[in-house]
Short mmCIF file of C-alpha atoms in Angstrom, two decimals:
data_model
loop_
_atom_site.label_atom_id
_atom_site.label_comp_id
_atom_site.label_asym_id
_atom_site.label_seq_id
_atom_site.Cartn_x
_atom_site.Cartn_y
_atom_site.Cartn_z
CA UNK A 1 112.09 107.37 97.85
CA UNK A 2 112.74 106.76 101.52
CA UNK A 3 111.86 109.10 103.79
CA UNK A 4 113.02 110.23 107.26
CA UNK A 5 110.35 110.62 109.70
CA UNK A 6 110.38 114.17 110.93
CA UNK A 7 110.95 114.82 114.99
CA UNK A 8 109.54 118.44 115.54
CA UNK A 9 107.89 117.98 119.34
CA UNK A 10 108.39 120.73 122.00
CA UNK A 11 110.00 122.59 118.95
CA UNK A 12 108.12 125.98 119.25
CA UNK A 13 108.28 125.97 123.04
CA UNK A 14 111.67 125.81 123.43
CA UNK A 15 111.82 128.43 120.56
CA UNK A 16 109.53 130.62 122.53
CA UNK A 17 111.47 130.53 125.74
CA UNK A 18 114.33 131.20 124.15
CA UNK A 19 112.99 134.60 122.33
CA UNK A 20 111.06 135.67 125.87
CA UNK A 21 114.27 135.43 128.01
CA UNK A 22 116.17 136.87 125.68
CA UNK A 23 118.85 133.91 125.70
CA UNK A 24 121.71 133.80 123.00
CA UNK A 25 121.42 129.86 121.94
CA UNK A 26 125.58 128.95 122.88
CA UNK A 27 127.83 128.09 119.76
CA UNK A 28 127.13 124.59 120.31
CA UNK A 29 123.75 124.43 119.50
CA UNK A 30 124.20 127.01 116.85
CA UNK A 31 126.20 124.22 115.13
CA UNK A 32 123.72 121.42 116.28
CA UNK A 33 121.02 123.02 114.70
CA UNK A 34 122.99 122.91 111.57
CA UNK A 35 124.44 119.64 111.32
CA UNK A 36 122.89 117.52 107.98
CA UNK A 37 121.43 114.97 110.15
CA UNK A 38 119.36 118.70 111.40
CA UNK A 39 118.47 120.27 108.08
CA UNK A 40 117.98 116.80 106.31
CA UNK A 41 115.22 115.90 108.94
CA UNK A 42 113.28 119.95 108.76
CA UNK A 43 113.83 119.29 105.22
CA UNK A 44 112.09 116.24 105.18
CA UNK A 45 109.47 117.42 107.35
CA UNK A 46 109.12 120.75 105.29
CA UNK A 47 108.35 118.12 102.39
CA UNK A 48 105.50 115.66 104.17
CA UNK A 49 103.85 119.29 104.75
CA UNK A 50 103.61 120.32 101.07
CA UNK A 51 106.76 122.96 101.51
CA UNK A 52 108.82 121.51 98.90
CA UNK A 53 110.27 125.13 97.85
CA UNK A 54 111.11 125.46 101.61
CA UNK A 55 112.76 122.32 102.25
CA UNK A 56 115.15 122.76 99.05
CA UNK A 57 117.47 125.11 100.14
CA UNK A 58 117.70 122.73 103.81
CA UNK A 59 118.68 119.93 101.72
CA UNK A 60 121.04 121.69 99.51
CA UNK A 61 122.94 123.25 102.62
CA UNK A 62 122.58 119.36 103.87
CA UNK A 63 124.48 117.68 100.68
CA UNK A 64 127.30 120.60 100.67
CA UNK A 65 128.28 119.67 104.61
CA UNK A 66 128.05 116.26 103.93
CA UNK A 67 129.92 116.10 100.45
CA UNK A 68 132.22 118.68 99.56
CA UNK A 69 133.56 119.44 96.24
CA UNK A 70 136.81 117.87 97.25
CA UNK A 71 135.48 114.39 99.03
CA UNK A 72 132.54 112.37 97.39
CA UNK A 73 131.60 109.60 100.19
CA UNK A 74 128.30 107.38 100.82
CA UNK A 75 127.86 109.91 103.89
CA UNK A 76 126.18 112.42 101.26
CA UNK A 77 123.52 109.58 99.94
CA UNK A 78 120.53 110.44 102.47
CA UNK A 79 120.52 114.16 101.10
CA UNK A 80 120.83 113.08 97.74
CA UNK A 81 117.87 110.92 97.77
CA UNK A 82 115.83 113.43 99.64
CA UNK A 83 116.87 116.03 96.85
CA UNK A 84 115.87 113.53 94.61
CA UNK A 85 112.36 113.34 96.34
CA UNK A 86 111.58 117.12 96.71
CA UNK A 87 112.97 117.94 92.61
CA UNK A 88 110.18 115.50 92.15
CA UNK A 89 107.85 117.01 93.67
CA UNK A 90 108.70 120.27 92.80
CA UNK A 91 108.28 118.97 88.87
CA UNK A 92 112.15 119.66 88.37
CA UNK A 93 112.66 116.09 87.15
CA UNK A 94 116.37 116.35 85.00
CA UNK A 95 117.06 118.10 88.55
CA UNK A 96 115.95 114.34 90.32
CA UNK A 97 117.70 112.68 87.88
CA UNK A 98 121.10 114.52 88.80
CA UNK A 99 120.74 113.57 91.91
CA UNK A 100 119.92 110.29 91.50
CA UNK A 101 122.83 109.83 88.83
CA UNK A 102 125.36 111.08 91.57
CA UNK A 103 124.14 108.61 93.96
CA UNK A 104 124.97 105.48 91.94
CA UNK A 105 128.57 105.42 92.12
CA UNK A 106 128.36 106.03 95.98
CA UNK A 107 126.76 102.98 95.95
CA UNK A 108 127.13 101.17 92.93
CA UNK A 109 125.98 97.56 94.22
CA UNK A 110 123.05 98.50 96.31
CA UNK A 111 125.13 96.90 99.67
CA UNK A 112 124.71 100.21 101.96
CA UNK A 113 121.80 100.08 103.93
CA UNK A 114 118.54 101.86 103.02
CA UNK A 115 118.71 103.55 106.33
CA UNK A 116 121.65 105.03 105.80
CA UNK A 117 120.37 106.13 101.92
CA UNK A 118 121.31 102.89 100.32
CA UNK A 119 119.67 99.59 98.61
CA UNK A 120 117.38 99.26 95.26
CA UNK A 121 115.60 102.83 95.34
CA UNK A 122 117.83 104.95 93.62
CA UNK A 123 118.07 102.62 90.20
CA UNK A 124 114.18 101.73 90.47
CA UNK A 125 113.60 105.84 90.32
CA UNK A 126 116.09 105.84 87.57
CA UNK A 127 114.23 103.19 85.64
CA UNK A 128 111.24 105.47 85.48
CA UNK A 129 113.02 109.50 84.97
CA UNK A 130 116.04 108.29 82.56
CA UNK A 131 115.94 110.18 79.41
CA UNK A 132 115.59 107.66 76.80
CA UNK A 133 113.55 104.76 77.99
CA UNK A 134 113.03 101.39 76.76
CA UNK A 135 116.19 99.21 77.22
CA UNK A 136 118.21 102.11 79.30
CA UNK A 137 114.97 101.66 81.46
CA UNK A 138 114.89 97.88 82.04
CA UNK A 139 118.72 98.00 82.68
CA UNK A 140 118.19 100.40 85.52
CA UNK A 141 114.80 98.07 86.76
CA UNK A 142 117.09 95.23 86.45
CA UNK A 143 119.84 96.49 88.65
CA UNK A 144 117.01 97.49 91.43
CA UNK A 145 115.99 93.79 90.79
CA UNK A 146 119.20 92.46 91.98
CA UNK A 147 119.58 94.53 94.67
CA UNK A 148 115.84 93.33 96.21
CA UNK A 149 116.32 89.56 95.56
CA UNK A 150 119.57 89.43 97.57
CA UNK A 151 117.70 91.63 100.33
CA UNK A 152 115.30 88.76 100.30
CA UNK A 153 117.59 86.31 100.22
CA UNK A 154 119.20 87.61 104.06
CA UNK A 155 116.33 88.07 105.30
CA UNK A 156 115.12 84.46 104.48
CA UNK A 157 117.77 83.41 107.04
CA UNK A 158 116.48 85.70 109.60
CA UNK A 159 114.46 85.43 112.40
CA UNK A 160 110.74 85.77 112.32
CA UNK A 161 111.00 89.52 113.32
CA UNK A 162 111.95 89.97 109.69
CA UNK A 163 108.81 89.10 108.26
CA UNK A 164 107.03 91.82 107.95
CA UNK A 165 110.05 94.01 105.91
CA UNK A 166 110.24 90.90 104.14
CA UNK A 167 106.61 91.21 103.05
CA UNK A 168 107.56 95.05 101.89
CA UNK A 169 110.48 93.79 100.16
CA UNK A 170 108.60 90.90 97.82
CA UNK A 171 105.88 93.19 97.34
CA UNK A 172 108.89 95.65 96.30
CA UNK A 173 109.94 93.17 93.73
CA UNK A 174 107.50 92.36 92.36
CA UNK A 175 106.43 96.34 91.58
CA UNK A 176 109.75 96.42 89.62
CA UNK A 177 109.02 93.56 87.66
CA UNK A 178 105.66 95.43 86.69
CA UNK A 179 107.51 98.34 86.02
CA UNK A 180 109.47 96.03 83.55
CA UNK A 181 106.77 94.94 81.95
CA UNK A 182 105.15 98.18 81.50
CA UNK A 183 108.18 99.53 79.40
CA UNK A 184 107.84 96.39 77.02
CA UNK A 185 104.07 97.19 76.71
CA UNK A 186 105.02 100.77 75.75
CA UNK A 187 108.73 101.82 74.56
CA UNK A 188 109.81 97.85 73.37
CA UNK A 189 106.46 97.08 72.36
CA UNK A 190 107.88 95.88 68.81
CA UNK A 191 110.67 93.56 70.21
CA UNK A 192 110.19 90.01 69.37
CA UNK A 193 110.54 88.74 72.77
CA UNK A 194 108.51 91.35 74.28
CA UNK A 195 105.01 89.03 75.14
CA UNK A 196 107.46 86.16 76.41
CA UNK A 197 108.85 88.24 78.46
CA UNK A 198 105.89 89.60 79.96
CA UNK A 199 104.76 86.19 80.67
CA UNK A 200 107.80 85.26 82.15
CA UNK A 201 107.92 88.87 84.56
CA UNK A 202 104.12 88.44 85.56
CA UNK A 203 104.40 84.71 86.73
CA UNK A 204 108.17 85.74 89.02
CA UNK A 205 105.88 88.85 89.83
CA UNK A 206 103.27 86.79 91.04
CA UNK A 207 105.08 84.33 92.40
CA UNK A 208 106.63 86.79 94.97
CA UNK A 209 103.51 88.90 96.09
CA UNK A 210 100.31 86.91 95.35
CA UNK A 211 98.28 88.77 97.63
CA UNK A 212 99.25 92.05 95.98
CA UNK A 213 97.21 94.07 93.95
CA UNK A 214 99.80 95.52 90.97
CA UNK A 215 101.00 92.34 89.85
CA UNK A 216 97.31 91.28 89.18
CA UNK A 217 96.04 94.58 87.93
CA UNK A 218 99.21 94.06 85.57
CA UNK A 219 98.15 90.65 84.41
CA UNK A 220 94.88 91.82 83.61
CA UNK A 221 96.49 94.63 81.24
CA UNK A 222 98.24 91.90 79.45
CA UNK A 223 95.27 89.94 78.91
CA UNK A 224 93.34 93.49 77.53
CA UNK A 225 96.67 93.84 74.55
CA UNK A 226 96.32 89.89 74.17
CA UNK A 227 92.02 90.99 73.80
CA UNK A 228 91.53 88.15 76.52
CA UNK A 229 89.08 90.48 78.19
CA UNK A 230 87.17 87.75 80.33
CA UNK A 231 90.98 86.99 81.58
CA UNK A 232 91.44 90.21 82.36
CA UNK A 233 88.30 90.86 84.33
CA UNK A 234 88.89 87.67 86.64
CA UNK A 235 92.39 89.57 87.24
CA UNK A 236 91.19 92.76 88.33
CA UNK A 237 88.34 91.04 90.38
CA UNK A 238 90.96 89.08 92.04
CA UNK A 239 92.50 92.66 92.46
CA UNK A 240 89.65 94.41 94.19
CA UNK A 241 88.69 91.74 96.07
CA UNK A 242 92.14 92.14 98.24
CA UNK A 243 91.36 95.58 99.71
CA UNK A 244 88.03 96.55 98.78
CA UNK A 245 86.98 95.84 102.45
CA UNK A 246 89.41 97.22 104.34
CA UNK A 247 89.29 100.78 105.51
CA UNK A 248 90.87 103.96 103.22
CA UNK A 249 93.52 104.28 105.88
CA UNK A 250 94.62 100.45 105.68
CA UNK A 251 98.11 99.68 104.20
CA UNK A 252 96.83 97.27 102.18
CA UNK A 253 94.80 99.69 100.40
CA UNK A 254 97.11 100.30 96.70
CA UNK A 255 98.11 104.35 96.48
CA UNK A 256 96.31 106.64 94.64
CA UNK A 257 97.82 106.04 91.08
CA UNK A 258 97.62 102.61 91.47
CA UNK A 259 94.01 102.97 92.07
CA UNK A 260 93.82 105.44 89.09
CA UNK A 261 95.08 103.03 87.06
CA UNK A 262 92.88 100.92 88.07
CA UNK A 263 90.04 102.92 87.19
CA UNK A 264 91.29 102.82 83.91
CA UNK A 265 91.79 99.39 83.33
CA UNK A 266 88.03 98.33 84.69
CA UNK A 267 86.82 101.46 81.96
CA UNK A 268 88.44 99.29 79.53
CA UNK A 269 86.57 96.12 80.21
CA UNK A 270 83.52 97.28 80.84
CA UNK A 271 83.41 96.80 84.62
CA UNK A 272 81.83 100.39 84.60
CA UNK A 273 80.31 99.99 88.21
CA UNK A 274 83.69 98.69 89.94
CA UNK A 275 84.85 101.56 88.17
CA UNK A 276 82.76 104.75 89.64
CA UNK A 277 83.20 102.76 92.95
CA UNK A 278 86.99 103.28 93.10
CA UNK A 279 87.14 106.60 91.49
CA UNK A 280 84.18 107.85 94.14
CA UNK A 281 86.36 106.63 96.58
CA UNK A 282 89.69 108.47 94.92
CA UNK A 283 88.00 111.98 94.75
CA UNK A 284 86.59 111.05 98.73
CA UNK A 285 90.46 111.32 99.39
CA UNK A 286 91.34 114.45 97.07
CA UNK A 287 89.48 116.14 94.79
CA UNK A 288 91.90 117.73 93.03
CA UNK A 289 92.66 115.42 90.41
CA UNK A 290 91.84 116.03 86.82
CA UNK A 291 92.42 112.68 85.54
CA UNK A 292 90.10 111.39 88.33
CA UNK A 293 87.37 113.46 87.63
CA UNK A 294 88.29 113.41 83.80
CA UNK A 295 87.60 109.01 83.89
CA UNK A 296 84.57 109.47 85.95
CA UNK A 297 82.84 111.38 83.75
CA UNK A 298 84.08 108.82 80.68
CA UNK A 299 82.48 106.11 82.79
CA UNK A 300 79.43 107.51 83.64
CA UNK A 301 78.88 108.58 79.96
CA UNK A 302 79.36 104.74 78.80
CA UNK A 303 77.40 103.50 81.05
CA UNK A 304 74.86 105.53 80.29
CA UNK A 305 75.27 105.01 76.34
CA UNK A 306 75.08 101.31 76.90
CA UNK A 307 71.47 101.72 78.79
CA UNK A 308 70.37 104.04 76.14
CA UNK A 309 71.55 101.93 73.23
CA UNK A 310 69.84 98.78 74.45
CA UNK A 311 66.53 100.48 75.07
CA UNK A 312 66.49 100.05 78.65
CA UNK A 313 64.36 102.43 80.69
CA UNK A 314 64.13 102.34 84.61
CA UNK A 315 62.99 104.63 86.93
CA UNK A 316 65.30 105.69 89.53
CA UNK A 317 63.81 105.47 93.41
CA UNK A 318 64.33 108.98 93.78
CA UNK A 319 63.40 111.49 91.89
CA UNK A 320 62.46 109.59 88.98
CA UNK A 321 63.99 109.98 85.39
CA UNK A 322 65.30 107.56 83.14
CA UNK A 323 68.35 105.48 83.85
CA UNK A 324 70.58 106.56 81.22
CA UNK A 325 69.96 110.53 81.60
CA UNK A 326 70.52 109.96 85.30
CA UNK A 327 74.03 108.51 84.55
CA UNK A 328 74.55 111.51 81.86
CA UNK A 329 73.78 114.35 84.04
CA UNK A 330 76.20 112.87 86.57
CA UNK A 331 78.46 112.55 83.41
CA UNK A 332 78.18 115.84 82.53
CA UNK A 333 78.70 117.20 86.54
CA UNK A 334 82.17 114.88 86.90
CA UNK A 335 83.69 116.49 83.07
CA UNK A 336 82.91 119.96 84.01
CA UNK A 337 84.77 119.72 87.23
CA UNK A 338 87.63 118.18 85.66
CA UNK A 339 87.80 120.86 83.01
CA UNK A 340 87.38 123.48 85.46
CA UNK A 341 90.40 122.04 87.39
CA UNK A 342 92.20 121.95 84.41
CA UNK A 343 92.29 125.63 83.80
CA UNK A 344 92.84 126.12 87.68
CA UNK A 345 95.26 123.67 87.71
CA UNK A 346 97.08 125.12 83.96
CA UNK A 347 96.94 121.22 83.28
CA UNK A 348 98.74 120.36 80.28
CA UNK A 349 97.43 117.14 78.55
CA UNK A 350 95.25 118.72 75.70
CA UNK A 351 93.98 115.28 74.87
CA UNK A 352 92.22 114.51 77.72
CA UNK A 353 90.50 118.58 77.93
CA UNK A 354 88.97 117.87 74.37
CA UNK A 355 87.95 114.89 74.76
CA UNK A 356 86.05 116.21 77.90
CA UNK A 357 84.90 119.45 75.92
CA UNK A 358 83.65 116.77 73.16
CA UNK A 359 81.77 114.58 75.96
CA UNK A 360 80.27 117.88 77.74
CA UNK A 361 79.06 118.89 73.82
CA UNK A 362 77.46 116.06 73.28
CA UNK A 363 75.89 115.61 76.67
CA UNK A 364 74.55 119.26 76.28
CA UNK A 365 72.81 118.76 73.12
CA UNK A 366 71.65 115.51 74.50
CA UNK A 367 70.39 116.69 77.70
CA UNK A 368 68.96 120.04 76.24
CA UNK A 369 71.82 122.67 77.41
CA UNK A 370 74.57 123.01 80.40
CA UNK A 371 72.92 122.28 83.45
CA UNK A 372 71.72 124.13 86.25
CA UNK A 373 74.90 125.25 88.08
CA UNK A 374 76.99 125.37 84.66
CA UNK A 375 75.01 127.79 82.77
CA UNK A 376 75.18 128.42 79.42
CA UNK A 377 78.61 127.53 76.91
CA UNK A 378 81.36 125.49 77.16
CA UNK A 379 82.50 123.80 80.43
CA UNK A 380 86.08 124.83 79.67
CA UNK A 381 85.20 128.67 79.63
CA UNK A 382 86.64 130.68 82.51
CA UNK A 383 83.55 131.73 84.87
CA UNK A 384 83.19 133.43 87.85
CA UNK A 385 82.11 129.69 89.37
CA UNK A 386 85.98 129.29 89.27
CA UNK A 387 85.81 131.36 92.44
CA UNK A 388 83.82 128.63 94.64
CA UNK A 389 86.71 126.17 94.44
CA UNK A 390 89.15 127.40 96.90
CA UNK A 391 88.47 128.33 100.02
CA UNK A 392 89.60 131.03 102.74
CA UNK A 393 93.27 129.29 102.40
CA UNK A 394 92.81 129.07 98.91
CA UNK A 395 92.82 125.22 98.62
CA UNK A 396 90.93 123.57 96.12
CA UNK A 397 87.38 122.74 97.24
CA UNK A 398 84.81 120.70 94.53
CA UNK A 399 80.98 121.05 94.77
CA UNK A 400 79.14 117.96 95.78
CA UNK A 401 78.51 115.25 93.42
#
């Protein structure tokens, strides 16, 4: 969604003067403080904090000043998309999705400006929360589609100043086309046309951000259904090698479920290393994340298996032990944090939890029993360990790894 950068400095000194000298703010800034453009930017800055539940009602006062019951106008699209936005976050998605809806006849065509709550983002959230999926899905990618390739057409004819939000646009693009692709992977899996039209959506994809990593982490999930797995790892290599050296904080760096995805997809062909290397580098940036914690545990397990099931033995530089029960332990460390998060978290995909309770079984009888800091019985029981993962502000905190 896009956001409005919040503007908050000298706010709590002038709110402190105003309390210590007793001074009655005059009815003009009583209605200043309340105009939309006002409660649409604390509400957005409420949101970048983490106070979602705080910046709703802001937003909601925002969208009934700007479109009343009475007058529906384009004015009203900023708080729409930033109600959008915190209804996401908040988990309220058929909430989002209202919003969103409403939106599209204020702009129809995508022609008002994103700055003034326009353009393709509205259909391309759309593609991804509408109800039923599949074709309704690629219709609403589609529309977003349009909307970006005549963006990039204008700004073809621009000046060079225009070449770096034509670089955001492409890249844009060419994340809807892989959003397209992904629903005929999935949902329209069965339609005859669906691998042609993959092929077709990767190359365009491709074509307009080569030196971006979705569209090549996307080919190389292609190449896993088509079981061209050597194709697939030359993809993802390609992939890595475009950010792996620059720093976390770097834009070119993908976002975290990109990354997660990643994970996934070098899990899948066996690029087990490249794997724990990403995912180390996810929970570095939050460890809060089941999933993340959930695939590094899968990896470490298979890599281990592999080294056990071809008999090779190696002593680690450190501490000594064999290879494979190094990896395993680690295994073992990585599940039981992401089951433990689970329970903190009330996570609700059951698959993944027994599949880590299975793994964490297994590892135990393997291993000879929990380990040291688990104890005895099943990583997914509640213990009084649970304790140790927030601290004084009751944030999440993980043990070291």
């Amino acid at each position: 969604m896009a956001k409005t950068k919040p503007n908050s400095k000298g706010s709590k000194k002038s709110r402190r003067k105003s309390v210590l000298n007793n001074v009655v703010p005059s009815p003009k800034k009583q209605r200043a403080s309340l105009s939309p453009e006002n409660l649409l930017t604390e509400a957005t800055a409420l949101l970048h904090t983490g106070q979602a539940t705080e910046a709703l009602p802001l937003a909601q006062r925002a969208l009934s000043l700007l479109n009343p019951p009475s007058l529906s106008t384009k004015a009203a699209l900023p708080a729409l998309n930033l109600l959008a936005e915190i209804n996401i976050e908040l988990g309220d998605i058929d909430a989002a999705r209202s919003n969103l809806l409403e939106a599209v006849p204020l702009d129809p065509d995508g022609t008002v400006p994103e700055y003034e709550g326009g353009g393709a983002e509205k259909f391309l959230w759309l593609a991804q929360l509408c109800e039923e999926g599949g074709e309704e899905s690629v219709r609403w990618f589609e529309r977003g589609v349009d909307v970006l390739q005549r963006e990039i057409g204008s700004l073809k004819s621009s000046k060079e100043e225009a070449e770096t939000l034509l670089e955001e646009k492409r890249k844009k693009l060419a994340s809807a086309l892989c959003g397209i692709i992904e629903v005929y992977m999935t949902d329209l899996a069965l339609d005859p046309t669906a691998e042609s039209r993959c092929e077709s959506l990767i190359a365009s994809a491709l074509l307009h951000a080569p030196h971006s990593p979705e569209p090549l982490q996307t080919l190389a999930s292609i190449r896993i259904s088509q079981l061209r797995h050597a194709d697939a790892r030359a993809a993802l290599t390609r992939s890595l090698e475009l950010w792996q050296h620059l720093p976390p904080d770097s834009a070119g760096v993908p976002d975290f479920p990109t990354r997660v995805s990643l994970a996934r997809l070098l899990l899948e062909t066996e690029m087990g290393d490249a794997a724990i290397e990403v995912l180390e580098g996810l929970v570095g940036e939050d460890d809060g994340s089941v999933e993340v914690w959930y695939l590094g545990g899968w990896g470490l397990y298979l890599m281990g298996e592999g080294k056990k099931k071809t008999g090779l033995v190696e002593r680690v530089e450190e501490g000594g032990g064999e290879d494979w029960r190094v990896l395993w332990i680690a295994a073992r460390e990585w599940l039981q944090n992401s089951l433990k998060l689970y329970q903190l978290l009330e996570w609700e995909d059951e698959r993944l939890r027994d599949h880590a309770q299975e793994l964490v079984e297994s590892l135990n009888a393997e291993l000879g029993g929990a380990d040291e800091e688990g104890g005895e019985g099943s990583a997914a029981e509640g213990t009084d360990e649970d304790d140790e993962w927030e601290d004084e502000d009751g944030d999440l905190e993980m043990g070291d790894t």
